[in-house]
Tab-separated table of C-alpha atoms in Angstrom:
chain	number	residue	atom	x	y	z
A	1	MET	CA	115.526	81.369	150.265
A	2	LEU	CA	116.564	85.025	150.119
A	3	VAL	CA	119.824	84.055	148.395
A	4	THR	CA	117.875	82.087	145.779
A	5	ILE	CA	115.621	85.065	145.015
A	6	LEU	CA	118.607	87.385	144.691
A	7	LEU	CA	120.375	84.974	142.359
A	8	LEU	CA	117.270	84.676	140.200
A	9	GLY	CA	117.033	88.451	140.012
A	10	MET	CA	120.649	88.635	138.845
A	11	ALA	CA	120.216	85.926	136.252
A	12	GLY	CA	119.043	88.336	133.542
A	13	PRO	CA	116.013	88.026	131.268
A	14	SER	CA	114.068	84.776	131.186
A	15	GLN	CA	113.905	82.669	128.040
A	16	ASP	CA	110.473	84.147	127.322
A	17	ASP	CA	111.837	87.675	127.744
A	18	ALA	CA	114.726	86.907	125.415
A	19	LYS	CA	112.289	85.618	122.800
A	20	VAL	CA	110.168	88.773	122.926
A	21	ASP	CA	113.316	90.926	122.887
A	22	LYS	CA	114.284	89.195	119.635
A	23	TRP	CA	110.867	89.944	118.170
A	24	VAL	CA	111.355	93.616	119.004
A	25	ARG	CA	114.760	93.661	117.298
A	26	ASP	CA	113.311	91.852	114.282
A	27	ALA	CA	110.572	94.480	114.106
A	28	THR	CA	113.254	97.105	113.398
A	29	ARG	CA	114.990	95.231	110.575
A	30	LYS	CA	115.096	96.477	106.983
A	31	HIS	CA	112.948	93.720	105.454
A	32	PRO	CA	109.309	94.932	105.642
A	33	LEU	CA	107.694	91.493	105.976
A	34	ILE	CA	110.012	90.522	108.830
A	35	ARG	CA	109.251	93.827	110.578
A	36	ILE	CA	105.496	93.442	110.237
A	37	GLN	CA	105.321	89.808	111.378
A	38	ALA	CA	107.642	90.407	114.331
A	39	ALA	CA	105.687	93.489	115.414
A	40	LYS	CA	102.434	91.500	115.378
A	41	ARG	CA	104.015	88.998	117.776
A	42	VAL	CA	105.125	91.841	120.036
A	43	GLY	CA	101.600	93.266	120.049
A	44	ARG	CA	100.068	89.905	120.932
A	45	ALA	CA	102.537	89.543	123.819
A	46	GLY	CA	100.691	92.274	125.745
A	47	ALA	CA	102.482	93.447	128.888
A	48	LYS	CA	105.505	91.285	128.047
A	49	GLY	CA	105.684	93.005	124.668
A	50	LEU	CA	105.584	96.443	126.266
A	51	GLU	CA	108.364	95.509	128.680
A	52	ALA	CA	110.493	94.330	125.755
A	53	VAL	CA	109.860	97.570	123.844
A	54	GLN	CA	110.823	99.584	126.909
A	55	ARG	CA	114.049	97.593	127.306
A	56	PHE	CA	114.815	98.273	123.650
A	57	VAL	CA	114.143	102.002	124.037
A	58	ALA	CA	116.298	102.175	127.176
A	59	LYS	CA	119.196	100.759	125.178
A	60	GLU	CA	118.684	102.198	121.682
A	61	GLY	CA	116.463	105.252	122.176
A	62	ARG	CA	113.011	106.066	120.813
A	63	GLY	CA	114.460	106.992	117.449
A	64	LYS	CA	115.169	103.336	116.682
A	65	LEU	CA	111.527	102.286	116.970
A	66	SER	CA	109.831	101.326	113.702
A	67	THR	CA	106.338	102.081	112.423
A	68	PRO	CA	105.142	98.475	112.955
A	69	LEU	CA	106.385	98.561	116.559
A	70	VAL	CA	104.599	101.823	117.269
A	71	ARG	CA	101.405	100.425	115.771
A	72	ALA	CA	101.861	97.228	117.829
A	73	LEU	CA	101.686	99.267	121.035
A	74	GLY	CA	98.039	99.919	120.278
A	75	ASP	CA	97.323	96.178	120.060
A	76	MET	CA	98.731	95.242	123.461
A	77	GLY	CA	95.565	95.919	125.433
A	78	VAL	CA	97.367	97.255	128.494
A	79	PRO	CA	96.880	100.798	129.886
A	80	ALA	CA	100.627	101.366	130.211
A	81	ALA	CA	101.033	100.897	126.449
A	82	ARG	CA	98.524	103.682	125.768
A	83	THR	CA	100.334	105.899	128.264
A	84	PHE	CA	103.568	105.277	126.373
A	85	LEU	CA	101.844	106.049	123.051
A	86	ARG	CA	100.629	109.370	124.451
A	87	GLU	CA	104.194	110.175	125.486
A	88	LEU	CA	105.369	109.443	121.933
A	89	VAL	CA	102.659	111.667	120.450
A	90	GLU	CA	103.677	114.555	122.708
A	91	ASP	CA	107.384	114.138	121.894
A	92	ASP	CA	107.913	116.643	119.068
A	93	GLN	CA	111.290	115.068	118.251
A	94	PHE	CA	109.835	111.595	117.731
A	95	THR	CA	109.730	110.534	114.085
A	96	TRP	CA	106.593	108.392	114.169
A	97	ARG	CA	104.184	110.757	115.938
A	98	PRO	CA	101.349	110.298	113.391
A	99	GLN	CA	101.619	106.526	113.696
A	100	ALA	CA	101.462	106.769	117.495
A	101	LEU	CA	98.382	108.996	117.267
A	102	THR	CA	96.838	106.608	114.738
A	103	SER	CA	97.367	103.690	117.138
A	104	LEU	CA	95.481	105.593	119.826
A	105	SER	CA	92.739	106.688	117.432
A	106	GLU	CA	91.717	103.205	116.340
A	107	LYS	CA	90.277	102.376	119.768
A	108	PRO	CA	90.056	105.797	121.404
A	109	GLU	CA	89.205	106.278	125.055
A	110	ALA	CA	87.014	109.074	126.379
A	111	ASP	CA	89.802	110.736	128.373
A	112	GLU	CA	91.838	111.152	125.148
A	113	CYS	CA	89.345	113.528	123.529
A	114	ASP	CA	91.433	116.618	124.318
A	115	LEU	CA	94.547	114.952	122.916
A	116	PHE	CA	92.904	114.365	119.529
A	117	GLU	CA	91.421	117.862	119.421
A	118	LYS	CA	94.855	119.321	120.099
A	119	TYR	CA	96.175	118.006	116.780
A	120	LEU	CA	93.218	118.740	114.487
A	121	GLN	CA	95.046	121.839	113.194
A	122	HIS	CA	98.579	120.436	113.171
A	123	ARG	CA	100.834	121.421	110.270
A	124	SER	CA	101.291	117.749	109.315
A	125	TRP	CA	98.346	116.351	107.343
A	126	LEU	CA	99.171	112.920	108.772
A	127	MET	CA	98.692	114.225	112.307
A	128	ARG	CA	95.428	115.921	111.346
A	129	ARG	CA	94.163	112.736	109.715
A	130	ALA	CA	94.977	110.614	112.780
A	131	ALA	CA	93.422	113.189	115.112
A	132	LEU	CA	90.265	113.174	112.993
A	133	THR	CA	89.914	109.413	113.331
A	134	GLY	CA	89.990	109.556	117.119
A	135	THR	CA	87.704	112.586	117.219
A	136	ALA	CA	85.161	110.957	114.894
A	137	ARG	CA	84.970	107.788	116.963
A	138	LEU	CA	84.381	109.735	120.157
A	139	ALA	CA	82.009	112.306	118.666
A	140	GLY	CA	78.827	110.236	118.608
A	141	ASP	CA	75.970	111.829	116.668
A	142	GLU	CA	77.496	115.317	116.474
A	143	PRO	CA	80.814	115.085	114.615
A	144	LYS	CA	81.112	118.869	114.119
A	145	GLN	CA	84.883	118.844	113.850
A	146	VAL	CA	84.816	116.050	111.281
A	147	ILE	CA	82.310	117.996	109.193
A	148	ALA	CA	84.573	121.055	109.465
A	149	ALA	CA	87.473	118.963	108.146
A	150	LEU	CA	85.650	118.618	104.813
A	151	GLY	CA	87.174	122.048	104.212
A	152	ASP	CA	90.733	121.072	105.188
A	153	ARG	CA	93.500	122.515	103.034
A	154	ASP	CA	94.690	119.018	102.044
A	155	LEU	CA	92.595	116.792	99.775
A	156	ARG	CA	93.819	113.682	101.600
A	157	VAL	CA	92.355	114.927	104.868
A	158	ARG	CA	89.112	116.040	103.201
A	159	VAL	CA	88.567	112.590	101.712
A	160	HIS	CA	89.400	110.932	105.038
A	161	ALA	CA	86.890	113.155	106.834
A	162	ALA	CA	84.226	112.222	104.278
A	163	ALA	CA	84.977	108.519	104.741
A	164	LEU	CA	84.707	108.857	108.533
A	165	LEU	CA	81.333	110.569	108.210
A	166	LEU	CA	80.065	107.832	105.916
A	167	GLU	CA	81.353	105.227	108.370
A	168	SER	CA	79.048	106.755	110.988
A	169	GLY	CA	76.065	106.789	108.612
A	170	LYS	CA	76.278	110.454	107.591
A	171	THR	CA	76.242	111.282	103.872
A	172	GLY	CA	77.398	114.908	103.991
A	173	GLY	CA	80.801	114.076	102.524
A	174	LEU	CA	79.696	111.931	99.574
A	175	ALA	CA	80.547	114.631	97.027
A	176	GLN	CA	84.098	114.811	98.396
A	177	LEU	CA	84.437	111.055	97.981
A	178	VAL	CA	83.193	111.109	94.387
A	179	HIS	CA	85.676	113.876	93.605
A	180	GLY	CA	88.349	111.799	95.348
A	181	LEU	CA	87.861	109.089	92.711
A	182	ASP	CA	89.494	111.474	90.230
A	183	ALA	CA	92.353	112.663	92.461
A	184	GLU	CA	95.382	113.252	90.254
A	185	GLU	CA	98.831	114.247	91.468
A	186	VAL	CA	102.167	112.935	90.271
A	187	PHE	CA	105.425	114.181	91.720
A	188	PHE	CA	108.045	113.133	89.172
A	189	ARG	CA	106.728	109.582	88.588
A	190	ASP	CA	105.476	109.208	92.187
A	191	ASP	CA	101.681	108.807	91.934
A	192	LEU	CA	100.518	110.596	95.080
A	193	GLY	CA	96.901	110.563	93.946
A	194	TYR	CA	96.649	106.774	94.055
A	195	ARG	CA	96.062	106.461	97.801
A	196	VAL	CA	93.389	109.165	97.694
A	197	ARG	CA	91.571	107.356	94.886
A	198	LEU	CA	91.926	104.084	96.803
A	199	ALA	CA	90.521	105.543	100.041
A	200	ALA	CA	87.605	107.184	98.228
A	201	SER	CA	86.744	104.033	96.275
A	202	LYS	CA	86.867	101.824	99.383
A	203	ALA	CA	84.452	104.070	101.258
A	204	LEU	CA	82.051	104.446	98.334
A	205	THR	CA	82.141	100.756	97.414
A	206	LYS	CA	81.291	99.737	100.973
A	207	TRP	CA	78.423	102.239	101.026
A	208	ALA	CA	77.034	101.414	97.564
A	209	GLY	CA	77.575	97.664	97.820
A	210	LYS	CA	79.396	97.548	94.473
A	211	ASP	CA	82.417	99.129	92.785
A	212	TYR	CA	80.918	99.640	89.284
A	213	GLY	CA	84.181	98.361	87.805
A	214	TYR	CA	86.254	101.155	89.336
A	215	SER	CA	89.973	100.707	89.979
A	216	PRO	CA	92.309	103.359	91.415
A	217	ARG	CA	94.876	102.222	88.848
A	218	GLN	CA	92.687	103.244	85.912
A	219	THR	CA	93.303	106.362	83.844
A	220	ARG	CA	90.740	109.151	83.971
A	221	SER	CA	89.096	108.030	80.732
A	222	GLU	CA	89.031	104.385	81.843
A	223	ARG	CA	87.206	105.206	85.068
A	224	THR	CA	84.693	107.647	83.569
A	225	ARG	CA	81.751	105.231	83.547
A	226	ALA	CA	82.374	104.093	87.134
A	227	VAL	CA	82.619	107.680	88.409
A	228	GLN	CA	79.351	108.511	86.661
A	229	GLU	CA	77.696	105.462	88.236
A	230	PHE	CA	78.843	106.470	91.726
A	231	ALA	CA	77.617	110.039	91.138
A	232	ALA	CA	74.235	108.706	90.003
A	233	ARG	CA	74.042	106.502	93.098
A	234	VAL	CA	74.733	109.537	95.306
A	235	ARG	CA	72.043	111.559	93.531
A	236	LYS	CA	69.506	108.767	93.934
A	237	ALA	CA	70.263	108.392	97.650
A	238	THR	CA	70.568	112.053	98.622
A	239	GLY	CA	69.296	114.219	95.783
A	240	VAL	CA	72.726	115.863	95.554
A	241	VAL	CA	74.120	116.335	92.045
A	242	VAL	CA	77.879	115.795	91.888
A	243	PRO	CA	79.227	117.238	88.626
A	244	ARG	CA	82.544	115.933	87.397
A	245	PRO	CA	85.133	118.724	87.225
A	246	ALA	CA	87.185	119.020	84.058
A	247	ALA	CA	90.585	117.385	84.149
A	248	ALA	CA	93.144	119.730	85.663
A	249	LYS	CA	95.746	121.016	83.241
A	250	ARG	CA	99.073	120.323	84.870
A	251	PRO	CA	102.201	122.252	83.924
A	252	GLY	CA	105.243	120.426	82.617
A	253	TYR	CA	107.425	120.311	85.714
A	254	VAL	CA	111.182	120.254	85.191
A	255	LEU	CA	112.529	120.714	88.739
A	256	GLY	CA	111.258	119.498	92.077
A	257	TYR	CA	111.962	119.615	95.799
A	258	GLU	CA	110.027	117.482	98.264
A	259	ARG	CA	110.443	117.565	102.025
A	260	ARG	CA	108.336	114.840	103.574
A	261	SER	CA	108.134	114.883	107.350
A	262	CYS	CA	105.852	113.074	109.780
A	263	ARG	CA	106.817	115.589	112.449
A	264	ASP	CA	106.893	118.906	110.630
A	265	GLY	CA	104.549	118.506	107.677
A	266	ASP	CA	105.375	118.273	103.998
A	267	LEU	CA	106.668	120.842	101.529
A	268	TYR	CA	106.398	120.390	97.764
A	269	LEU	CA	108.020	122.836	95.353
A	270	ARG	CA	108.167	122.515	91.568
A	271	VAL	CA	109.368	124.668	88.694
A	272	ASP	CA	107.578	124.289	85.369
A	273	ASP	CA	108.920	124.629	81.844
A	274	LYS	CA	107.651	128.235	81.735
A	275	GLY	CA	109.790	129.226	84.699
A	276	LYS	CA	106.998	129.390	87.297
A	277	LEU	CA	107.436	128.142	90.858
A	278	TRP	CA	104.550	126.089	92.278
A	279	ARG	CA	103.937	125.119	95.887
A	280	GLY	CA	101.756	122.283	97.193
A	281	LEU	CA	99.932	119.202	95.952
A	282	PHE	CA	96.522	118.609	94.324
A	283	ASP	CA	95.737	122.342	94.439
A	284	PRO	CA	99.192	123.897	93.893
A	285	VAL	CA	99.604	127.667	93.913
A	286	VAL	CA	102.064	129.854	92.036
A	287	VAL	CA	104.761	131.544	94.088
A	288	THR	CA	106.137	134.737	92.586
A	289	VAL	CA	109.919	134.727	92.753
A	290	SER	CA	112.685	136.352	90.727
A	291	ALA	CA	113.787	134.597	87.535
A	292	ASN	CA	117.428	134.936	88.596
A	293	ARG	CA	116.812	133.046	91.823
A	294	LEU	CA	115.090	130.181	90.002
A	295	ALA	CA	117.866	130.161	87.412
A	296	MET	CA	120.361	129.562	90.230
A	297	VAL	CA	118.296	126.620	91.482
A	298	ARG	CA	118.126	125.123	87.995
A	299	GLN	CA	121.817	125.691	87.280
A	300	ASN	CA	122.851	123.969	90.501
A	301	ALA	CA	120.457	121.062	89.948
A	302	ARG	CA	121.735	120.433	86.432
A	303	ALA	CA	125.330	120.289	87.692
A	304	ILE	CA	124.635	117.488	90.196
A	305	THR	CA	125.188	113.805	89.508
A	306	THR	CA	124.476	111.495	92.411
A	307	LYS	CA	123.141	108.091	93.410
A	308	ARG	CA	119.408	107.524	93.854
A	309	ARG	CA	119.423	107.251	97.648
A	310	HIS	CA	121.437	108.546	100.596
A	311	GLY	CA	120.980	107.059	104.063
A	312	ARG	CA	118.178	104.872	105.380
A	313	ILE	CA	114.816	106.379	104.477
A	314	GLU	CA	112.183	106.210	107.211
A	315	CYS	CA	109.276	108.656	107.446
A	316	ASP	CA	111.253	111.872	106.977
A	317	PHE	CA	113.263	112.460	103.815
A	318	VAL	CA	114.121	115.038	101.182
A	319	ASN	CA	113.631	114.329	97.483
A	320	PHE	CA	115.396	116.267	94.724
A	321	ALA	CA	114.069	115.859	91.159
A	322	GLY	CA	115.274	117.275	87.852
A	323	LEU	CA	118.974	116.654	88.487
A	324	GLY	CA	121.760	116.107	85.962
A	325	THR	CA	122.437	117.612	82.569
A	326	ASP	CA	119.249	116.131	81.104
A	327	GLY	CA	117.142	116.804	84.199
A	328	ALA	CA	116.054	113.169	84.389
A	329	ALA	CA	117.740	112.133	87.650
A	330	SER	CA	116.380	112.268	91.183
A	331	THR	CA	117.565	111.262	94.637
A	332	ARG	CA	116.120	110.773	98.110
A	333	CYS	CA	118.080	111.631	101.233
A	334	ALA	CA	117.499	110.705	104.845
A	335	PRO	CA	117.945	113.455	107.464
A	336	GLY	CA	121.622	113.864	108.242
A	337	ALA	CA	122.674	112.068	105.051
A	338	ILE	CA	122.407	114.908	102.523
A	339	PRO	CA	125.670	115.375	100.548
A	340	GLU	CA	127.179	118.862	100.442
A	341	ALA	CA	126.141	119.638	96.851
A	342	LEU	CA	122.533	118.675	97.568
A	343	SER	CA	122.590	120.575	100.854
A	344	GLN	CA	123.541	123.707	98.932
A	345	LEU	CA	120.728	123.041	96.462
A	346	GLU	CA	118.287	122.629	99.355
A	347	THR	CA	119.365	126.009	100.711
A	348	LEU	CA	118.641	127.601	97.323
A	349	TRP	CA	115.157	126.047	97.274
A	350	GLN	CA	114.441	127.295	100.788
A	351	GLU	CA	115.662	130.792	99.959
A	352	ALA	CA	113.447	130.840	96.871
A	353	ILE	CA	110.290	130.019	98.806
A	354	LYS	CA	111.251	132.398	101.629
A	355	LYS	CA	111.661	135.310	99.200
A	356	GLY	CA	108.624	134.413	97.102
A	357	LYS	CA	105.050	135.686	97.333
A	358	GLN	CA	101.887	133.677	96.790
């Protein structure tokens, strides 16, 4: 009998284990639909799914996990999976920390309150947003920290805080949501305002019971009537008047540098056609820097010709815009895959912001 048990132990993974192991591998593939469907299977596998993820990590390392896999850990319904998620959140070298914190925040447990509070002031807006979700769902009738987040430095977090308040029946953030309907920010053809408009419209539509014909894809003029209708609905319900701010006058940007990082927070730098350096999104500020330094950045950018992508892009990447002789090219680079010419350009950008004053 003992020999039989030993032989079974040496036989390797069972057929069921092998099947779940394959799902885990599939959840790290390039094709997004394959990743998502496979990760859902892993999540539904519960403890078996967690064991398969742990075998994968033991072999490949945490860095090979995908967003869908991290999110699947929150669906497993086993305490050990939440423990593992907390470990991922606390690992400052792990790429998908915001996704791990988001997984915990969707069904937060009382003993995780301190964990969420710890990240309410994190430099990454994604971490702050995830921490807010968990905090809001544990706060009960006194969501003081969520109310405070209506003043966050990032519009995306402010709108999320307002949506969380409305979800709990509190209307103090309605003005933020109405303003979110008009969120405008484009980083060289990348419409970063779209998701803010979408989040604001979803929250307001659910609250009002109708969308008034609003679509986050509409132009400002096309959505005017719907925004006015939402503002009128807010005034009727709360007595609060929500004036519509004038459309922001955006400079004509000719150069751009974007560092997007789930771990370290984002950095957006742009140079306009007047030679001014701007930092940030939605509410960008001017950074005073010498004309010679910006001229070096522009000269180097114009001399670069490159392909549109370098390396496999996950959460973290660097985006260079305004490249080539006509300034029309751009490229995205994964960490560790930045060519030498672009690395030198990145250094010039970083020196410019380091020497600048805002």
